[in-house]
Short mmCIF file of C-alpha atoms in Angstrom, two decimals:
data_model
loop_
_atom_site.label_atom_id
_atom_site.label_comp_id
_atom_site.label_asym_id
_atom_site.label_seq_id
_atom_site.Cartn_x
_atom_site.Cartn_y
_atom_site.Cartn_z
CA MET A 7 84.48 114.52 108.06
CA THR A 8 82.71 112.79 104.89
CA THR A 9 79.10 113.44 104.52
CA ILE A 10 78.13 110.97 101.36
CA PRO A 11 77.19 107.97 103.25
CA ASP A 12 74.89 106.73 100.43
CA HIS A 13 75.41 107.34 97.07
CA ALA A 14 74.23 103.61 96.88
CA HIS A 15 70.22 104.11 96.84
CA THR A 16 69.38 102.82 94.24
CA ALA A 17 68.11 99.68 93.03
CA ASP A 18 70.55 98.61 89.81
CA PRO A 19 72.63 96.07 90.84
CA VAL A 20 75.11 97.29 89.55
CA ALA A 21 75.76 99.92 90.94
CA ASN A 22 75.12 98.64 93.74
CA ALA A 23 77.53 95.92 93.25
CA ALA A 24 80.03 98.34 92.54
CA PRO A 25 79.89 101.58 94.48
CA ARG A 26 83.09 103.39 94.51
CA GLY A 27 85.11 104.89 91.48
CA TYR A 28 88.01 102.78 92.93
CA ALA A 29 85.92 99.56 93.21
CA GLY A 30 87.09 97.81 89.57
CA HIS A 31 90.66 98.41 90.95
CA LYS A 32 89.81 96.95 94.69
CA ASP A 33 91.57 94.41 94.11
CA ASP A 34 95.13 95.38 93.79
CA GLN A 35 94.42 98.13 95.73
CA LEU A 36 93.77 95.76 98.72
CA SER A 37 96.91 93.63 97.96
CA ARG A 38 99.44 96.66 97.83
CA LEU A 39 97.41 98.04 100.93
CA HIS A 40 98.18 94.19 102.81
CA LYS A 41 101.82 94.49 102.13
CA VAL A 42 102.47 97.61 102.94
CA GLU A 43 101.17 96.26 106.33
CA GLY A 44 103.46 93.17 106.03
CA GLN A 45 106.57 96.55 105.32
CA VAL A 46 104.74 98.20 108.75
CA ARG A 47 105.36 95.55 110.43
CA GLY A 48 108.81 94.49 109.77
CA ILE A 49 109.82 98.37 110.08
CA THR A 50 108.33 97.89 113.66
CA ARG A 51 110.64 94.63 113.98
CA MET A 52 113.46 96.15 112.76
CA VAL A 53 114.08 98.71 115.59
CA GLY A 54 112.74 96.53 118.02
CA GLU A 55 115.78 94.46 117.39
CA ASP A 56 117.91 97.58 117.41
CA ARG A 57 118.48 97.14 113.33
CA TYR A 58 120.11 99.64 111.00
CA CYS A 59 118.77 103.35 111.33
CA ILE A 60 120.07 103.83 107.50
CA ASP A 61 118.33 100.42 106.46
CA ILE A 62 115.47 101.11 108.24
CA LEU A 63 114.60 104.40 106.61
CA THR A 64 114.86 102.59 103.21
CA GLN A 65 111.50 100.38 104.48
CA ILE A 66 110.18 103.62 105.76
CA SER A 67 110.58 105.19 102.13
CA ALA A 68 109.85 101.87 100.22
CA VAL A 69 106.07 101.99 102.22
CA THR A 70 105.33 105.76 101.88
CA HIS A 71 106.57 105.46 97.96
CA ALA A 72 103.44 102.15 98.22
CA LEU A 73 101.50 104.37 100.16
CA GLN A 74 101.54 106.98 97.50
CA GLU A 75 100.83 104.77 94.92
CA VAL A 76 97.51 103.47 96.81
CA ALA A 77 96.15 106.76 97.11
CA LEU A 78 97.21 108.55 93.58
CA GLY A 79 95.20 105.07 92.16
CA LEU A 80 92.65 106.27 94.51
CA LEU A 81 92.85 109.77 94.02
CA ASP A 82 92.63 109.14 90.00
CA ASP A 83 89.11 106.46 90.52
CA HIS A 84 88.26 108.84 92.50
CA VAL A 85 87.76 112.45 89.99
CA ARG A 86 87.10 110.16 87.10
CA HIS A 87 83.47 108.51 89.00
CA CYS A 88 82.60 109.79 91.44
CA VAL A 89 83.75 113.69 90.21
CA HIS A 90 82.59 113.04 87.08
CA ASP A 91 79.03 112.23 87.53
CA ALA A 92 78.99 115.21 90.11
CA VAL A 93 80.21 117.30 86.88
CA ARG A 94 77.83 115.65 84.63
CA ALA A 95 74.90 115.90 87.15
CA ASP A 96 74.83 119.03 88.13
CA GLU A 97 77.33 122.08 88.29
CA ALA A 98 76.87 122.83 92.12
CA GLU A 99 77.67 119.26 93.57
CA GLY A 100 80.08 119.20 90.78
CA ASP A 101 81.74 121.79 92.20
CA ALA A 102 81.83 120.60 95.70
CA LYS A 103 83.64 117.06 94.49
CA PHE A 104 86.24 119.77 92.81
CA ASP A 105 86.80 121.32 96.78
CA GLU A 106 86.99 118.33 98.09
CA VAL A 107 89.87 117.18 95.48
CA THR A 108 91.89 120.46 95.97
CA LEU A 109 91.52 119.96 99.67
CA ALA A 110 93.17 116.15 99.62
CA LEU A 111 95.54 117.37 97.54
CA ARG A 112 96.33 120.14 99.88
CA ARG A 113 96.70 117.57 102.72
CA THR A 114 98.65 115.17 100.63
CA LEU A 115 101.22 118.04 99.29
CA ARG A 116 101.68 119.47 102.77
CA LEU A 117 100.58 122.64 101.88
CA MET B 14 123.11 96.83 100.66
CA THR B 15 124.52 97.80 104.26
CA THR B 16 127.38 95.91 105.57
CA ILE B 17 127.37 97.03 108.86
CA PRO B 18 129.97 94.71 110.52
CA ASP B 19 127.99 93.86 113.58
CA HIS B 20 128.73 95.79 115.97
CA ALA B 21 126.11 94.35 118.59
CA HIS B 22 128.00 91.28 119.04
CA THR B 23 130.47 92.85 121.23
CA ALA B 24 130.72 91.31 124.29
CA ASP B 25 131.08 95.14 126.30
CA PRO B 26 127.41 94.99 128.56
CA VAL B 27 127.35 98.61 127.42
CA ALA B 28 126.92 98.65 124.02
CA ASN B 29 124.52 95.66 123.91
CA ALA B 30 122.62 97.23 126.57
CA ALA B 31 122.25 100.28 124.10
CA PRO B 32 123.84 99.48 120.34
CA ARG B 33 121.61 102.04 118.38
CA GLY B 34 121.63 105.40 118.74
CA TYR B 35 117.87 105.97 118.17
CA ALA B 36 117.41 103.10 121.20
CA GLY B 37 117.02 105.83 123.99
CA HIS B 38 114.22 106.65 121.94
CA LYS B 39 113.02 103.27 120.81
CA ASP B 40 109.63 102.91 123.03
CA ASP B 41 108.42 105.91 121.81
CA GLN B 42 109.06 104.71 117.96
CA LEU B 43 107.41 101.54 118.53
CA SER B 44 104.57 102.93 120.40
CA ARG B 45 104.17 105.17 117.20
CA LEU B 46 104.73 102.07 114.84
CA HIS B 47 102.09 100.02 116.29
CA LYS B 48 99.76 103.30 116.03
CA VAL B 49 100.63 103.09 112.72
CA GLU B 50 99.90 99.31 111.80
CA GLY B 51 96.44 99.98 113.18
CA GLN B 52 95.86 102.70 111.38
CA VAL B 53 96.72 101.16 107.91
CA ARG B 54 94.64 98.14 108.84
CA GLY B 55 92.18 100.95 108.92
CA ILE B 56 92.88 101.99 105.36
CA THR B 57 92.79 98.08 104.47
CA ARG B 58 89.14 97.86 105.79
CA MET B 59 88.39 100.91 104.63
CA VAL B 60 88.50 100.31 101.23
CA GLY B 61 87.37 96.99 101.76
CA GLU B 62 84.21 98.13 102.44
CA ASP B 63 84.37 101.05 99.62
CA ARG B 64 84.15 103.60 101.85
CA TYR B 65 84.44 107.07 100.43
CA CYS B 66 87.94 108.03 98.72
CA ILE B 67 88.52 110.69 100.00
CA ASP B 68 88.55 109.77 103.93
CA ILE B 69 90.89 107.20 102.92
CA LEU B 70 93.25 109.38 101.14
CA THR B 71 93.10 111.88 104.82
CA GLN B 72 93.87 108.43 106.18
CA ILE B 73 96.97 107.52 104.13
CA SER B 74 97.78 111.47 104.42
CA ALA B 75 98.31 110.52 108.42
CA VAL B 76 99.80 107.20 108.08
CA THR B 77 102.30 109.04 105.61
CA HIS B 78 103.34 112.12 108.19
CA ALA B 79 103.57 109.43 110.83
CA LEU B 80 105.84 107.25 109.40
CA GLN B 81 108.13 110.21 107.94
CA GLU B 82 108.34 111.61 111.60
CA VAL B 83 109.41 108.19 112.58
CA ALA B 84 111.93 108.57 109.83
CA LEU B 85 113.14 112.09 110.89
CA GLY B 86 113.49 110.68 114.70
CA LEU B 87 115.71 107.18 113.47
CA LEU B 88 118.03 110.04 111.72
CA ASP B 89 118.23 112.67 114.10
CA ASP B 90 119.41 109.63 116.64
CA HIS B 91 121.62 108.06 113.60
CA VAL B 92 123.82 111.73 112.99
CA ARG B 93 123.58 111.82 116.97
CA HIS B 94 125.12 108.68 117.72
CA CYS B 95 126.74 106.88 114.99
CA VAL B 96 127.85 109.59 112.52
CA HIS B 97 129.02 111.99 116.29
CA ASP B 98 131.16 108.37 116.90
CA ALA B 99 131.83 107.71 113.44
CA VAL B 100 133.63 111.28 112.88
CA ARG B 101 135.57 111.54 116.62
CA ALA B 102 136.98 107.96 115.52
CA ASP B 103 138.17 107.85 112.01
CA GLU B 104 137.77 110.94 108.83
CA ALA B 105 137.16 108.08 106.48
CA GLU B 106 134.68 105.93 108.18
CA GLY B 107 133.02 109.27 109.03
CA ASP B 108 132.63 110.45 105.54
CA ALA B 109 131.12 106.63 105.07
CA LYS B 110 129.15 107.74 107.20
CA PHE B 111 128.08 111.40 105.55
CA ASP B 112 127.76 109.48 102.01
CA GLU B 113 124.89 107.26 103.85
CA VAL B 114 122.91 109.86 105.15
CA THR B 115 123.07 111.97 101.84
CA LEU B 116 122.03 108.63 99.95
CA ALA B 117 119.02 108.15 102.72
CA LEU B 118 117.86 111.98 102.56
CA ARG B 119 118.04 111.21 98.64
CA ARG B 120 115.63 108.60 99.36
CA THR B 121 113.66 109.99 101.25
CA LEU B 122 113.36 112.75 98.80
CA ARG B 123 112.54 111.11 95.34
CA LEU B 124 115.75 113.08 94.38
CA MET C 5 131.42 111.26 96.83
CA THR C 6 132.71 114.53 98.27
CA THR C 7 136.11 115.65 96.97
CA ILE C 8 136.37 119.23 99.06
CA PRO C 9 139.87 120.60 98.93
CA ASP C 10 140.29 121.05 102.52
CA HIS C 11 139.20 124.60 102.62
CA ALA C 12 139.91 124.80 106.21
CA HIS C 13 143.74 124.16 106.51
CA THR C 14 145.23 125.99 103.71
CA ALA C 15 146.86 129.45 104.65
CA ASP C 16 144.88 130.70 101.79
CA PRO C 17 143.35 133.31 101.86
CA VAL C 18 140.56 133.60 99.22
CA ALA C 19 140.16 129.78 100.97
CA ASN C 20 139.86 131.62 104.28
CA ALA C 21 137.19 133.85 103.17
CA ALA C 22 135.01 131.41 102.61
CA PRO C 23 134.90 128.94 104.68
CA ARG C 24 131.30 127.32 104.50
CA GLY C 25 131.30 123.65 103.57
CA TYR C 26 129.25 124.62 100.36
CA ALA C 27 131.80 126.43 99.10
CA GLY C 28 134.34 123.66 97.39
CA HIS C 29 130.68 122.80 94.85
CA LYS C 30 129.59 126.93 95.31
CA ASP C 31 129.78 127.34 91.13
CA ASP C 32 128.05 124.20 90.49
CA GLN C 33 125.64 125.38 93.05
CA LEU C 34 125.46 128.81 91.19
CA SER C 35 124.93 127.27 88.25
CA ARG C 36 121.80 125.08 88.93
CA LEU C 37 120.49 128.76 90.69
CA HIS C 38 120.71 130.57 87.38
CA LYS C 39 118.94 127.63 85.58
CA VAL C 40 116.47 127.73 88.36
CA GLU C 41 115.93 131.48 87.63
CA GLY C 42 115.46 131.49 83.92
CA GLN C 43 112.77 128.34 85.00
CA VAL C 44 110.95 130.24 87.31
CA ARG C 45 110.83 133.36 84.64
CA GLY C 46 110.07 130.98 81.96
CA ILE C 47 107.06 129.60 84.27
CA THR C 48 105.80 133.63 85.42
CA ARG C 49 106.00 133.86 81.16
CA MET C 50 104.08 130.96 80.72
CA VAL C 51 101.50 132.04 83.05
CA GLY C 52 100.66 135.68 81.71
CA GLU C 53 100.25 133.64 77.89
CA ASP C 54 98.03 131.50 79.64
CA ARG C 55 99.83 128.63 78.67
CA TYR C 56 98.26 124.94 79.05
CA CYS C 57 98.28 124.26 82.98
CA ILE C 58 99.59 121.34 82.73
CA ASP C 59 102.37 122.23 81.09
CA ILE C 60 103.20 124.73 83.13
CA LEU C 61 103.21 121.79 86.19
CA THR C 62 105.81 119.94 84.60
CA GLN C 63 108.07 123.15 84.73
CA ILE C 64 106.97 123.68 88.37
CA SER C 65 108.08 119.98 88.98
CA ALA C 66 111.40 120.55 86.93
CA VAL C 67 112.14 123.54 89.49
CA THR C 68 110.67 121.89 92.78
CA HIS C 69 113.06 119.14 92.54
CA ALA C 70 116.47 120.54 91.03
CA LEU C 71 115.80 123.32 94.11
CA GLN C 72 116.04 120.22 96.45
CA GLU C 73 118.70 118.90 94.55
CA VAL C 74 120.29 122.19 95.49
CA ALA C 75 119.17 121.54 99.10
CA LEU C 76 120.58 118.23 99.30
CA GLY C 77 123.97 119.29 97.99
CA LEU C 78 123.99 121.99 100.61
CA LEU C 79 122.64 120.12 103.42
CA ASP C 80 125.68 117.66 102.32
CA ASP C 81 127.96 120.10 102.83
CA HIS C 82 127.08 121.37 105.87
CA VAL C 83 126.78 118.18 108.08
CA ARG C 84 130.57 117.19 106.23
CA HIS C 85 132.13 120.75 107.44
CA CYS C 86 130.01 122.83 110.03
CA VAL C 87 128.77 120.01 111.81
CA HIS C 88 131.33 117.40 111.02
CA ASP C 89 134.44 120.68 112.66
CA ALA C 90 132.24 121.57 115.45
CA VAL C 91 131.65 117.52 116.23
CA ARG C 92 135.15 117.24 116.65
CA ALA C 93 135.33 120.96 118.73
CA ASP C 94 133.28 119.80 121.46
CA GLU C 95 129.85 118.25 122.25
CA ALA C 96 127.77 120.80 123.18
CA GLU C 97 128.34 122.83 119.95
CA GLY C 98 127.62 119.24 117.76
CA ASP C 99 124.49 119.23 119.53
CA ALA C 100 123.29 122.76 118.83
CA LYS C 101 124.22 121.88 114.96
CA PHE C 102 122.58 118.77 115.80
CA ASP C 103 119.21 120.43 116.36
CA GLU C 104 119.84 122.76 113.37
CA VAL C 105 119.93 120.24 110.50
CA THR C 106 116.93 117.84 112.26
CA LEU C 107 115.19 121.17 112.08
CA ALA C 108 115.91 122.29 108.59
CA LEU C 109 114.83 118.92 107.47
CA ARG C 110 111.90 119.27 109.17
CA ARG C 111 110.91 122.23 107.00
CA THR C 112 111.79 119.90 104.37
CA LEU C 113 110.06 117.94 104.37
CA ARG C 114 107.07 120.00 105.91
CA LEU C 115 106.50 117.92 109.29
CA MET D 1 85.99 129.01 96.94
CA THR D 2 86.27 129.38 93.01
CA THR D 3 84.58 132.54 92.06
CA ILE D 4 85.08 131.97 88.40
CA PRO D 5 81.41 130.99 86.53
CA ASP D 6 81.47 131.21 83.09
CA HIS D 7 84.34 131.99 81.57
CA ALA D 8 84.01 131.04 78.84
CA HIS D 9 80.02 131.40 77.66
CA THR D 10 80.76 135.49 77.45
CA ALA D 11 80.88 137.53 73.66
CA ASP D 12 83.91 140.05 76.31
CA PRO D 13 86.49 139.17 73.88
CA VAL D 14 89.44 139.70 76.49
CA ALA D 15 88.16 137.23 78.23
CA ASN D 16 87.47 135.13 75.18
CA ALA D 17 91.12 136.46 74.82
CA ALA D 18 91.99 134.45 78.09
CA PRO D 19 90.59 131.10 78.21
CA ARG D 20 92.53 128.83 80.38
CA GLY D 21 90.66 127.72 84.21
CA TYR D 22 93.45 129.87 85.82
CA ALA D 23 92.76 132.99 83.51
CA GLY D 24 90.26 134.27 87.04
CA HIS D 25 93.19 133.98 89.33
CA LYS D 26 96.59 135.00 87.04
CA ASP D 27 97.08 138.08 88.34
CA ASP D 28 97.64 136.32 92.03
CA GLN D 29 99.54 133.70 90.50
CA LEU D 30 102.01 136.29 88.20
CA SER D 31 102.33 138.36 91.77
CA ARG D 32 103.55 134.73 93.48
CA LEU D 33 105.54 133.87 90.70
CA HIS D 34 107.28 137.66 90.78
CA LYS D 35 107.74 136.75 94.09
CA VAL D 36 109.44 133.33 93.76
CA GLU D 37 111.43 135.12 91.23
CA GLY D 38 113.08 137.88 93.91
CA GLN D 39 113.52 134.80 96.43
CA VAL D 40 115.44 132.74 94.14
CA ARG D 41 117.55 135.47 93.23
CA GLY D 42 118.12 135.82 97.09
CA ILE D 43 119.06 132.31 97.62
CA THR D 44 122.06 132.79 94.48
CA ARG D 45 123.07 135.98 96.09
CA MET D 46 122.88 133.69 99.95
CA VAL D 47 124.91 131.08 98.55
CA GLY D 48 127.67 133.37 95.94
CA GLU D 49 127.88 135.11 99.14
CA ASP D 50 129.38 132.13 101.87
CA ARG D 51 125.77 132.44 103.53
CA TYR D 52 125.35 129.74 106.45
CA CYS D 53 123.61 126.78 104.83
CA ILE D 54 121.10 126.50 107.49
CA ASP D 55 119.29 130.15 106.74
CA ILE D 56 119.72 129.37 102.68
CA LEU D 57 117.92 126.15 103.62
CA THR D 58 114.98 127.70 104.81
CA GLN D 59 114.49 129.81 101.95
CA ILE D 60 114.34 127.24 99.91
CA SER D 61 111.78 125.72 101.65
CA ALA D 62 109.86 128.88 101.45
CA VAL D 63 110.06 128.66 97.42
CA THR D 64 109.35 125.18 97.09
CA HIS D 65 106.57 125.63 99.18
CA ALA D 66 105.17 128.95 97.81
CA LEU D 67 106.21 127.31 93.93
CA GLN D 68 103.37 124.01 95.06
CA GLU D 69 101.29 126.38 96.02
CA VAL D 70 100.91 127.98 92.40
CA ALA D 71 101.00 124.33 90.99
CA LEU D 72 97.81 123.44 93.72
CA GLY D 73 96.16 126.25 92.34
CA LEU D 74 96.79 125.85 88.89
CA LEU D 75 95.94 122.68 89.23
CA ASP D 76 92.00 123.43 91.03
CA ASP D 77 91.64 125.84 88.01
CA HIS D 78 92.42 123.43 85.60
CA VAL D 79 90.10 120.65 87.51
CA ARG D 80 86.89 122.97 87.38
CA HIS D 81 87.57 124.22 83.77
CA CYS D 82 89.58 122.20 81.03
CA VAL D 83 88.69 118.53 82.90
CA HIS D 84 84.88 120.17 83.75
CA ASP D 85 84.58 121.35 79.98
CA ALA D 86 85.79 118.14 78.69
CA VAL D 87 83.71 116.11 80.72
CA ARG D 88 80.96 117.77 80.15
CA ALA D 89 81.44 117.62 76.01
CA ASP D 90 82.17 114.08 75.63
CA GLU D 91 83.15 111.16 77.90
CA ALA D 92 86.68 110.60 75.41
CA GLU D 93 87.79 113.66 75.79
CA GLY D 94 87.11 113.71 78.97
CA ASP D 95 89.06 110.12 79.80
CA ALA D 96 92.01 112.35 78.00
CA LYS D 97 92.07 115.01 80.51
CA PHE D 98 92.02 112.62 83.70
CA ASP D 99 94.84 110.55 82.25
CA GLU D 100 96.90 113.67 81.99
CA VAL D 101 96.02 115.15 85.80
CA THR D 102 96.83 112.09 86.98
CA LEU D 103 100.70 112.16 84.97
CA ALA D 104 100.71 115.15 86.54
CA LEU D 105 100.27 114.48 90.31
CA ARG D 106 102.38 111.07 89.73
CA ARG D 107 105.18 113.76 88.98
CA THR D 108 104.17 116.65 90.91
CA LEU D 109 104.68 113.09 93.54
CA ARG D 110 107.27 111.76 92.59
CA LEU D 111 106.03 108.72 91.75
#
């Protein structure tokens, strides 16, 4: 689906060290995601142990909320960096990025 | 939060064999959740490898969708069994179950 | 939480003419919906006047939130009355009501 | 996807009188919103007439879906025009626009 492997082809070592927009927040995102992994394992365990449904639903709400926070953080970094750079570089490239963002939002909002 | 009085502790072997409403669909739910665990690890890896944001957002949408399917399945089984039994047993107990379900939906819908 | 005044038990013909579960909260729901109507007209006017997009988005969020509150209130009353009565009357009828509720939630959650 | 080039660059006074990004899609959005107004009035009427809850829930889902389509359309136009222009004009102004968009998405996603 993605065909944008390589905007990191510059020889600039700084750009290569932090190629994606979200790199600056990467540690935060990774620690959130590690927490989500633990929460999902917890949900699997609760189902395996026949725990009370309503308590499992509460955990699922917490996980989907955490994942949407991660998604919003990624999207925010994406528009500030990838979209921003595309817009400043070239109209057509900017338009393509806007199309991608709208499509991603459409999926996120289930539209 | 829940104070459900351990109805799995009964000596009734039938109750112990399938104590929660979702027990009948338990294998399906467990295999969905195992798949979600793998997907979340995949998302963590994608962030760690600086993969393209939009592709990560697509994966997050897939996971939140799968988790909401699990939640809807649990809720469906819950009302068909726990709520159903409470309603047939006792008005006050039924009302308490309805309160719980509405609160769980409120959390799920972020209201 | 619910204080529904036994609408199905009275001999009052007006109450009997309004058999739906939400009848007890009908005035609240109607006043919420009248407010929503005004908000939607406000959104139409804002678009017509080329108002700032972000402000319009804020209004749309408020309206969808209000509508989901109405939906949750209707659903809560529905399960406490229609589903409740069906469950106490007949297993097959109860099952049909549970199917309906799950399907309605599926649409609400866009699953 | 977008076919609204250069709306701010023309000397056409009508175009200049409609400076917002969504102006090009304004008629579509207005006709969607007029339809939503009618649907909300229909929902109010259904509640007033004690119509079946599940049918009302179906209508509410349709309206929230339509409103989110309007919101996504407004947001798409907003980033293609207001945010785009701000980014090309000035870094600080671009950053302020990105902040606004993220906050609007946060409200839309209920985060």
